[in-house]
Short mmCIF file of C-alpha atoms in Angstrom, two decimals:
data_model
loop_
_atom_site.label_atom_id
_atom_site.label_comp_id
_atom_site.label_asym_id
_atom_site.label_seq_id
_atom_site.Cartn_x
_atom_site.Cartn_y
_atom_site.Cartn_z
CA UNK A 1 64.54 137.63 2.09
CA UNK A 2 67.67 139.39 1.17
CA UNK A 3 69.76 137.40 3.08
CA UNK A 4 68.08 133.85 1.89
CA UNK A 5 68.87 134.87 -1.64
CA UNK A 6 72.54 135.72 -0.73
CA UNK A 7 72.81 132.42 0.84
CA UNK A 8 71.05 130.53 -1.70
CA UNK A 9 74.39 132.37 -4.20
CA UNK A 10 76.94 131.99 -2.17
CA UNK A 11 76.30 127.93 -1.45
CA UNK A 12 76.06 127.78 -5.02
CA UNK A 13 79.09 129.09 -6.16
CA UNK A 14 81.40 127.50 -3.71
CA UNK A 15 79.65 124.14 -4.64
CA UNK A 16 80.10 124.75 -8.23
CA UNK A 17 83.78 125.65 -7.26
CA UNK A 18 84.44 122.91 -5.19
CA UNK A 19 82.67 120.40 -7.85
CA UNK A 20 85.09 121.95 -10.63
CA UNK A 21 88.09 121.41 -8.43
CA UNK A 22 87.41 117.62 -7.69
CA UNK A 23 86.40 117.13 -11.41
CA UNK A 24 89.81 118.54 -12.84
CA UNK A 25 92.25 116.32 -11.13
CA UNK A 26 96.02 117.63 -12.04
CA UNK A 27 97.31 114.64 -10.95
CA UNK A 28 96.70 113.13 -14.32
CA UNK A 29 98.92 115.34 -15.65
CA UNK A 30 102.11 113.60 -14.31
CA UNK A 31 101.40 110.50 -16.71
CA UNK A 32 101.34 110.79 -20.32
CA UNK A 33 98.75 109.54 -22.62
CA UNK A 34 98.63 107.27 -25.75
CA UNK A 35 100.74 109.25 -28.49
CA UNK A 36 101.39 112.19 -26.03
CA UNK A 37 104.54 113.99 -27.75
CA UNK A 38 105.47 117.06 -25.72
CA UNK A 39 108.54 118.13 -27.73
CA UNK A 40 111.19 120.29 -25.93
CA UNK A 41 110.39 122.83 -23.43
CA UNK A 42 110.93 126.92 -23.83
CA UNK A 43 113.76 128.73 -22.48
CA UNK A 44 112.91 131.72 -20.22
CA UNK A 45 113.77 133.92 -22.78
CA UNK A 46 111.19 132.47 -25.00
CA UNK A 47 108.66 132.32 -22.85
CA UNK A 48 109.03 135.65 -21.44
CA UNK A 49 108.61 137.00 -25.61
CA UNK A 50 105.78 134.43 -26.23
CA UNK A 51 103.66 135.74 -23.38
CA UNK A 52 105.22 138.76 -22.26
CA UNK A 53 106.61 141.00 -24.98
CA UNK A 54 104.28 139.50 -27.90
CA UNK A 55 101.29 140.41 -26.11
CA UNK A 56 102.16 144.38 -25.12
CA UNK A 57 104.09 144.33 -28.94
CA UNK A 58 100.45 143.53 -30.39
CA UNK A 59 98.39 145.80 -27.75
CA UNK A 60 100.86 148.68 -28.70
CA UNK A 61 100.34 148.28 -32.52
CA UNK A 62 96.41 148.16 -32.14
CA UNK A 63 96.80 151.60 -29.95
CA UNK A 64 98.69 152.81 -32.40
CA UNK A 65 96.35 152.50 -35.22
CA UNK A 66 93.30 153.04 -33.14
CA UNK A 67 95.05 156.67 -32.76
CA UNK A 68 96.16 157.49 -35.85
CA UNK A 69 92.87 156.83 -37.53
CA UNK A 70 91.11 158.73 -34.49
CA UNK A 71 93.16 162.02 -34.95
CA UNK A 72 92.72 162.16 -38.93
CA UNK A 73 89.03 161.60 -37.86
CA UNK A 74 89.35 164.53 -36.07
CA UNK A 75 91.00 166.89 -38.17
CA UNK A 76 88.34 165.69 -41.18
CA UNK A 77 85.43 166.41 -38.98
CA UNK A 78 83.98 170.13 -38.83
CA UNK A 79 81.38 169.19 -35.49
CA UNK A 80 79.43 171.45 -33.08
CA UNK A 81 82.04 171.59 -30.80
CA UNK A 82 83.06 174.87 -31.64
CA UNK A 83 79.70 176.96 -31.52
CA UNK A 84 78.64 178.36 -28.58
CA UNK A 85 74.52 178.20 -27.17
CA UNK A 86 73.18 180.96 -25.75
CA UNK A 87 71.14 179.46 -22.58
CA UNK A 88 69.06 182.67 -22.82
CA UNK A 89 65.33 182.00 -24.16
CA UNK A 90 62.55 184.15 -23.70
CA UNK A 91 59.04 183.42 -24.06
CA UNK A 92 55.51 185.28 -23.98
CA UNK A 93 52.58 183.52 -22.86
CA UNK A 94 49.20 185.44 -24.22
CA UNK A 95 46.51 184.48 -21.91
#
């Protein structure tokens, strides 16, 4: 039954695949619409900061604050972390 179920997936997936690929034809991206204004391209060096450096500049800033307001969380917060349990326990059952 196992393997009817894994079929069943798989057929779907690669005809949902195939299906999206015939649907989206990039060919129709070679002719411009109706009031289609591109505007100039990027050079490499603007592209490479748009989608490169932008994106690790902004991931770097969020790490940064994530940490700084994680250690002075730390420092702020007196937890359990510090005691020690003893794993001793004694008990008397009265019968």
């Amino acid at each position: 039954m196992d393997k009817k179920n894994a079929l069943r997936a798989g057929a779907l997936a690669a005809g949902t695949t195939l299906m999206m690929l015939l649907m989206s034809s990039p060919a129709s991206a070679l002719t411009r619409d109706d009031g289609d204004d591109p505007g100039p391209g990027l050079s490499v060096i603007e592209t490479l900061g748009l989608f490169v450096v932008a994106p690790i500049a902004l991931y770097l800033v969020i790490h940064a604050l994530v940490v700084i307001g994680d250690k002075t969380h730390k420092k702020k917060d007196p937890t359990s972390s510090n005691i020690a349990a003893k794993a001793e326990a004694k008990s008397e059952v009265k019968a």
